[in-house]
Amino acid sequence: MEKILIADSLKDVRELEWDSISGSNPFLQYYFLSALEETGCAARNTGWVLQYILLYRDDKLVAAAPMYLKTHSRGEFVFDFAWADAFEKHGLQYYPKAVIAVPFTPVTGQRLLGKSTNDKLTVAKAAIQYTSKVGISSIHVLFPNYTDLTSLKEAGFSIREGIQFHWRNNKYQDFNEFLNSMKHDKRKKIRQSRNFISKSNLTFKWLLGTEITNSYLDFFYYCYSKTYYEHRSNPYLSIEFFKTVIQRSPESFLLIVAQRENELIASALNVIGDGVLYGRYWGCSEFISGLHFETCYLQAIEYCIQNKMGFFEGGAQGEHKIARGLLPTKTYSAHWISDSRFSDAIDNFLGYETDAVQKYFKELEESVIPPFLALTKSRVKRP
């Protein structure tokens, strides 16, 4: 017997059942998503109303989608503000909308959870049926992996392309071998930057799991919050959230700290999972030229080389990351619009946008990928 249920709390789902379909991506596991809800970071009062789509067969959870009803477009990293404005100008209501995503996390992964393509398709169609029934304007699936696109297209979603910059480990033996794979000008700039950091009497520590004590975490959170405040924004995540996830899954976190003697200067919190190091959150107590790139990217890359990790994802946007050895990588989102007049217009827009993104992507590839990497990168498989 098959049935679809809507959960307004992850507490309605057994942890072992959820993790049996969520895969190895750390951001989709129960400990991470439940912490977002429990600490109030992604909850009704912040405009994230949990409405998870659950597919049960013979009382066993076989597929799901982490869906939220939202009253704004913050914390998504796929921008639809122009679409919302167009709705408003025509006297239509865009919000609330539905988002299938990991809140505040522009990381590619499953969004239709489960092992069967047919089950994923069932969940995608169920999301459309539910949102249509309650009068929601649209559904936006953010950063799905490539395999989910088949089910989303078949269910009637339009696909949007984007670009991030990721680092791929070409089985480098050490950091110098990685540097030698780069063009001379980029290699020279990195060495100059690292020399400047060294002359600033800065040293770095890699702290794993239980080594991330409360004092280190408090400093990290000060830096993380300061980064948001400097951009006239409020941090999405609370100190309680970080303490909760690190306590529940300490092996999933790497904190990189920069210090001058015993004084902490900067920190970057990374998430470890499925053979990938995910660079997520950063901040510093004082500005030092090159410190951001060293703490967030170069130290992370060096960690990956030493620990034989295949990939490093440095977060959303940022063409500047090319100079640190990160390469262009396509990302995707999928969109279903209830009003056919707007869905047709958005399809037309996406057609033009996709052509522009593909042209830009090709130009980036041709300009930054050394010939030997162009030949080998297809052999480096994501887990």
Coordinates of C-alpha atoms in Angstrom, one line a residue:
M1 CA 0.0 0.0 0.0
E2 CA 1.4 3.4 -1.0
K3 CA 0.6 6.8 0.6
I4 CA 1.8 10.4 0.6
L5 CA 2.0 12.3 3.8
I6 CA 3.0 15.9 4.6
A7 CA 5.1 16.4 7.7
D8 CA 5.2 19.8 9.4
S9 CA 8.1 18.7 11.7
L10 CA 11.0 16.3 11.1
K11 CA 10.1 14.9 14.5
D12 CA 7.3 13.1 12.7
V13 CA 9.9 10.9 10.9
R14 CA 12.1 8.3 12.5
E15 CA 15.8 9.2 12.2
L16 CA 16.9 5.8 10.9
E17 CA 14.2 5.8 8.3
W18 CA 15.2 9.3 7.1
D19 CA 18.9 8.5 6.9
S20 CA 18.2 5.3 5.0
I21 CA 17.0 7.4 2.0
S22 CA 19.0 10.6 2.5
G23 CA 22.4 9.3 1.3
S24 CA 25.8 10.4 2.4
N25 CA 25.5 14.1 1.8
P26 CA 25.8 15.6 5.4
F27 CA 23.4 18.5 4.7
L28 CA 20.6 16.1 4.0
Q29 CA 21.0 13.9 7.0
Y30 CA 18.6 13.9 9.9
Y31 CA 21.0 15.5 12.4
F32 CA 21.6 18.6 10.2
L33 CA 18.0 19.2 9.0
S34 CA 16.5 18.6 12.5
A35 CA 19.0 21.0 14.1
L36 CA 17.8 23.8 11.7
E37 CA 14.3 23.2 12.9
E38 CA 14.9 22.7 16.6
T39 CA 17.1 25.8 17.0
G40 CA 14.6 28.0 15.1
C41 CA 16.9 28.8 12.2
A42 CA 14.6 27.3 9.6
A43 CA 11.2 27.5 11.2
R44 CA 7.9 29.3 10.9
N45 CA 9.1 32.5 12.7
T46 CA 12.0 32.9 10.2
G47 CA 9.7 32.3 7.1
W48 CA 10.6 28.6 6.6
V49 CA 7.4 26.5 7.2
L50 CA 8.4 22.8 7.0
Q51 CA 6.1 20.7 4.8
Y52 CA 8.2 17.6 3.9
I53 CA 6.7 15.3 1.3
L54 CA 6.9 11.7 2.4
L55 CA 6.2 8.6 0.3
Y56 CA 5.5 5.5 2.3
R57 CA 5.0 2.0 0.9
D58 CA 3.8 -0.7 3.2
D59 CA 4.4 1.7 6.1
K60 CA 8.1 2.1 5.1
L61 CA 9.5 5.5 4.1
V62 CA 10.9 5.0 0.5
A63 CA 11.2 8.6 -0.8
A64 CA 10.9 12.2 0.4
A65 CA 11.6 15.8 -0.4
P66 CA 12.6 18.5 2.1
M67 CA 10.1 21.2 1.2
Y68 CA 9.4 24.5 2.9
L69 CA 6.7 27.2 2.3
K70 CA 8.5 30.5 2.3
T71 CA 7.3 34.1 2.7
H72 CA 10.6 35.6 1.3
S73 CA 13.5 34.6 -1.0
R74 CA 16.4 35.0 1.5
G75 CA 18.9 32.2 2.2
E76 CA 18.4 30.5 -1.2
F77 CA 21.3 31.6 -3.4
V78 CA 19.2 31.1 -6.6
F79 CA 17.7 34.5 -7.2
D80 CA 14.1 35.0 -8.2
F81 CA 13.4 38.5 -7.0
A82 CA 12.6 39.7 -10.5
W83 CA 10.0 36.9 -10.8
A84 CA 8.4 38.0 -7.5
D85 CA 8.3 41.7 -8.7
A86 CA 6.6 40.6 -12.0
F87 CA 3.9 38.8 -10.0
E88 CA 3.3 41.8 -7.8
K89 CA 3.1 44.2 -10.8
H90 CA 0.3 42.1 -12.3
G91 CA -1.6 42.0 -9.0
L92 CA -0.7 38.4 -8.2
Q93 CA 0.7 36.9 -5.0
Y94 CA 4.1 35.2 -5.4
Y95 CA 4.6 34.5 -1.7
P96 CA 4.2 32.1 0.0
K97 CA 6.1 29.9 -2.5
A98 CA 7.5 26.3 -2.0
V99 CA 11.2 25.6 -1.9
I100 CA 12.7 22.1 -2.0
A101 CA 16.2 22.7 -0.6
V102 CA 18.6 22.7 2.3
P103 CA 18.1 26.1 3.9
F104 CA 21.0 28.5 3.6
T105 CA 23.1 25.9 1.8
P106 CA 24.1 26.3 -1.9
V107 CA 25.4 22.8 -2.1
T108 CA 24.5 20.3 -4.8
G109 CA 22.8 17.0 -3.7
Q110 CA 19.7 14.9 -3.8
R111 CA 16.5 16.9 -3.4
L112 CA 14.2 14.0 -4.3
L113 CA 15.4 11.5 -1.7
G114 CA 15.1 7.8 -2.4
K115 CA 16.7 5.0 -4.4
S116 CA 14.1 4.6 -7.2
T117 CA 13.6 7.0 -10.1
N118 CA 9.9 6.2 -10.1
D119 CA 9.6 7.0 -6.4
K120 CA 11.4 10.3 -7.0
L121 CA 9.0 11.1 -9.8
T122 CA 6.0 10.3 -7.5
V123 CA 7.4 12.7 -4.9
A124 CA 7.9 15.5 -7.5
K125 CA 4.3 15.1 -8.7
A126 CA 3.0 15.0 -5.2
A127 CA 4.7 18.3 -4.5
I128 CA 2.9 19.8 -7.4
Q129 CA -0.5 18.3 -6.4
Y130 CA -0.1 19.6 -2.8
T131 CA 1.0 23.1 -3.7
S132 CA -1.8 23.4 -6.3
K133 CA -4.3 22.3 -3.8
V134 CA -3.3 24.9 -1.2
G135 CA -2.9 27.7 -3.7
I136 CA 0.9 28.1 -3.7
S137 CA 2.3 30.1 -6.7
S138 CA 5.4 28.0 -7.4
I139 CA 7.9 25.3 -6.4
H140 CA 11.7 25.9 -6.6
V141 CA 14.1 23.0 -6.3
L142 CA 17.5 24.4 -5.5
F143 CA 20.8 22.7 -6.3
P144 CA 19.5 19.3 -7.2
N145 CA 22.1 16.8 -8.4
Y146 CA 22.1 15.9 -12.1
T147 CA 20.3 12.6 -11.6
D148 CA 17.3 14.3 -10.0
L149 CA 16.8 16.5 -13.1
T150 CA 15.3 13.6 -15.1
S151 CA 12.5 13.2 -12.7
L152 CA 12.0 16.9 -12.3
K153 CA 11.8 17.4 -16.1
E154 CA 9.3 14.6 -16.4
A155 CA 7.1 16.1 -13.7
G156 CA 6.9 19.4 -15.5
F157 CA 9.7 21.5 -14.0
S158 CA 11.8 24.0 -16.0
I159 CA 15.5 23.8 -15.5
R160 CA 17.8 26.7 -14.7
E161 CA 21.6 26.6 -14.9
G162 CA 24.1 28.3 -12.8
I163 CA 27.9 28.2 -12.1
Q164 CA 29.9 27.6 -9.0
F165 CA 33.7 27.1 -8.6
H166 CA 34.9 23.8 -7.2
W167 CA 38.4 22.2 -6.7
R168 CA 39.1 18.7 -8.0
N169 CA 42.0 16.7 -6.6
N170 CA 44.0 15.2 -9.5
K171 CA 45.8 12.9 -7.1
Y172 CA 48.2 15.5 -6.1
Q173 CA 51.0 14.3 -3.8
D174 CA 51.5 17.6 -2.1
F175 CA 50.5 21.3 -2.4
N176 CA 53.5 22.1 -4.6
E177 CA 52.4 19.6 -7.2
F178 CA 49.0 21.3 -7.2
L179 CA 50.7 24.7 -7.6
N180 CA 52.8 23.4 -10.5
S181 CA 49.7 22.4 -12.3
M182 CA 48.6 26.0 -12.5
K183 CA 49.6 28.8 -14.9
H184 CA 52.7 30.7 -14.0
D185 CA 50.9 34.0 -13.1
K186 CA 48.4 32.3 -10.7
R187 CA 51.1 30.1 -9.2
K188 CA 53.3 33.2 -8.6
K189 CA 50.4 35.2 -7.0
I190 CA 49.6 32.3 -4.6
R191 CA 53.2 32.0 -3.5
Q192 CA 53.4 35.8 -3.0
S193 CA 50.2 35.8 -0.9
R194 CA 51.4 32.8 1.2
N195 CA 54.7 34.5 1.8
F196 CA 52.9 37.7 3.0
I197 CA 50.7 35.7 5.4
S198 CA 53.8 34.0 6.8
K199 CA 55.6 37.3 7.3
S200 CA 52.5 38.5 9.2
N201 CA 53.4 35.9 11.9
L202 CA 50.2 33.9 11.3
T203 CA 50.0 30.2 11.8
F204 CA 47.1 27.9 11.0
K205 CA 45.4 25.0 12.9
W206 CA 43.1 22.3 11.6
L207 CA 40.7 21.3 14.3
L208 CA 38.5 18.2 13.8
G209 CA 35.4 17.3 15.7
T210 CA 35.9 17.2 19.4
E211 CA 39.0 19.4 19.0
I212 CA 36.5 22.3 18.3
T213 CA 36.0 23.4 21.9
N214 CA 33.5 25.9 23.0
S215 CA 36.1 28.7 23.1
Y216 CA 37.1 28.0 19.5
L217 CA 33.4 27.8 18.5
D218 CA 32.6 31.1 20.3
F219 CA 35.4 32.8 18.4
F220 CA 34.2 31.3 15.1
Y221 CA 30.7 32.5 15.8
Y222 CA 31.9 36.0 16.5
C223 CA 33.7 36.1 13.2
Y224 CA 30.8 34.5 11.3
S225 CA 28.3 37.1 12.7
K226 CA 30.8 39.9 12.0
T227 CA 30.9 39.0 8.3
Y228 CA 27.1 39.3 8.1
Y229 CA 26.9 42.6 10.0
E230 CA 29.6 44.1 7.8
H231 CA 27.3 43.4 4.9
R232 CA 24.3 44.9 6.7
S233 CA 22.7 41.6 7.3
N234 CA 21.9 39.3 10.2
P235 CA 23.4 35.8 10.4
Y236 CA 21.1 33.0 9.3
L237 CA 22.4 30.5 11.8
S238 CA 22.7 30.6 15.6
I239 CA 25.5 29.5 17.9
E240 CA 23.0 26.9 19.2
F241 CA 22.7 25.4 15.7
F242 CA 26.5 25.1 15.4
K243 CA 26.9 23.6 18.9
T244 CA 24.1 21.1 18.1
V245 CA 25.4 19.8 14.8
I246 CA 29.0 19.5 16.0
Q247 CA 27.8 17.6 19.1
R248 CA 25.7 15.3 17.0
S249 CA 28.2 14.6 14.3
P250 CA 31.6 15.8 15.3
E251 CA 33.4 13.8 12.6
S252 CA 31.6 16.0 10.0
F253 CA 33.3 19.3 10.9
L254 CA 36.7 20.9 10.3
L255 CA 37.5 24.3 11.8
I256 CA 40.5 26.1 10.3
V257 CA 41.8 28.9 12.5
A258 CA 44.5 31.5 11.9
Q259 CA 46.3 32.9 14.9
R260 CA 49.2 35.2 15.8
E261 CA 51.0 33.7 18.8
N262 CA 48.0 32.9 21.1
E263 CA 45.6 35.4 19.6
L264 CA 42.9 34.0 17.2
I265 CA 42.5 36.1 14.1
A266 CA 40.3 34.2 11.6
S267 CA 38.3 31.0 11.2
A268 CA 36.5 29.0 8.6
L269 CA 34.2 26.1 9.4
N270 CA 34.0 23.3 6.8
V271 CA 31.7 20.3 6.5
I272 CA 33.1 16.9 5.6
G273 CA 31.0 14.3 3.9
D274 CA 30.8 11.9 0.9
G275 CA 34.4 12.4 -0.1
V276 CA 34.0 16.2 -0.3
L277 CA 35.1 19.1 1.8
Y278 CA 32.5 21.8 1.8
G279 CA 33.7 25.3 2.7
R280 CA 30.8 27.0 4.4
Y281 CA 31.3 29.8 7.0
W282 CA 34.1 32.3 7.6
G283 CA 35.1 35.5 9.4
C284 CA 38.0 37.4 10.9
S285 CA 38.7 39.8 13.7
E286 CA 41.0 42.0 11.6
F287 CA 41.7 42.6 7.9
I288 CA 45.0 41.2 6.5
S289 CA 45.5 41.1 2.8
G290 CA 45.1 37.5 1.5
L291 CA 43.8 36.1 4.8
H292 CA 40.4 35.3 3.4
F293 CA 41.7 33.3 0.5
E294 CA 44.3 31.5 2.6
T295 CA 41.9 30.6 5.4
C296 CA 38.9 29.7 3.2
Y297 CA 40.5 28.1 0.1
L298 CA 44.2 27.4 0.2
Q299 CA 44.2 25.8 3.7
A300 CA 41.2 23.7 2.7
I301 CA 42.8 22.6 -0.5
E302 CA 46.0 21.6 1.4
Y303 CA 43.8 19.7 3.8
C304 CA 42.2 17.8 0.9
I305 CA 45.5 16.9 -0.6
Q306 CA 46.9 15.6 2.6
N307 CA 43.8 13.6 3.4
K308 CA 43.2 12.4 -0.2
M309 CA 39.8 14.0 -0.5
G310 CA 38.5 14.3 -4.0
F311 CA 36.7 17.6 -4.0
F312 CA 36.5 21.0 -2.3
E313 CA 33.4 23.2 -2.8
G314 CA 34.1 26.8 -1.9
G315 CA 30.5 28.0 -1.7
A316 CA 28.3 30.1 -4.0
Q317 CA 29.4 32.5 -6.8
G318 CA 32.9 33.9 -6.9
E319 CA 34.9 34.1 -10.2
H320 CA 37.8 35.2 -8.0
K321 CA 38.2 31.6 -6.9
I322 CA 39.7 30.7 -10.2
A323 CA 42.9 32.4 -9.2
R324 CA 43.0 29.9 -6.2
G325 CA 42.7 26.8 -8.4
L326 CA 39.0 26.3 -8.3
L327 CA 37.3 25.4 -11.6
P328 CA 33.9 26.3 -13.1
T329 CA 31.2 23.7 -12.3
K330 CA 27.6 23.7 -13.5
T331 CA 24.8 23.8 -10.9
Y332 CA 21.0 23.5 -11.5
S333 CA 17.7 24.5 -10.1
A334 CA 14.2 23.4 -11.2
H335 CA 11.0 25.6 -11.2
W336 CA 7.3 24.9 -11.5
I337 CA 5.0 27.9 -11.8
S338 CA 1.3 27.4 -11.3
D339 CA 0.1 30.2 -13.6
S340 CA 0.7 29.2 -17.2
R341 CA 1.1 32.8 -18.4
F342 CA 4.1 33.3 -16.1
S343 CA 5.5 29.8 -16.6
D344 CA 5.6 30.4 -20.4
A345 CA 7.3 33.8 -19.8
I346 CA 9.8 32.3 -17.4
D347 CA 10.5 29.4 -19.8
N348 CA 11.4 32.0 -22.5
F349 CA 13.6 33.8 -20.1
L350 CA 15.4 30.6 -19.0
G351 CA 16.1 29.8 -22.7
Y352 CA 18.0 33.0 -23.2
E353 CA 19.7 32.7 -19.8
T354 CA 20.8 29.2 -20.4
D355 CA 22.4 30.1 -23.7
A356 CA 24.3 32.9 -21.9
V357 CA 25.4 30.7 -19.0
Q358 CA 26.6 28.0 -21.4
K359 CA 28.6 30.5 -23.4
Y360 CA 30.1 31.9 -20.2
F361 CA 30.9 28.4 -18.9
K362 CA 32.7 27.5 -22.1
E363 CA 34.8 30.7 -21.9
L364 CA 35.7 30.0 -18.3
E365 CA 36.7 26.4 -19.1
E366 CA 38.9 27.4 -22.0
S367 CA 40.6 30.1 -20.0
V368 CA 41.4 28.3 -16.8
I369 CA 41.7 24.5 -17.3
P370 CA 45.2 23.4 -18.2
P371 CA 45.3 20.9 -21.1
F372 CA 46.1 17.9 -19.0
L373 CA 43.2 18.6 -16.7
A374 CA 40.9 19.0 -19.6
L375 CA 41.8 15.4 -20.5
T376 CA 41.6 14.0 -17.0
K377 CA 38.8 15.9 -15.3
S378 CA 36.1 13.6 -16.8
R379 CA 37.8 10.7 -15.1
V380 CA 37.4 12.2 -11.7
K381 CA 34.0 11.1 -10.5
R382 CA 31.9 12.6 -7.8
P383 CA 30.8 10.2 -5.1

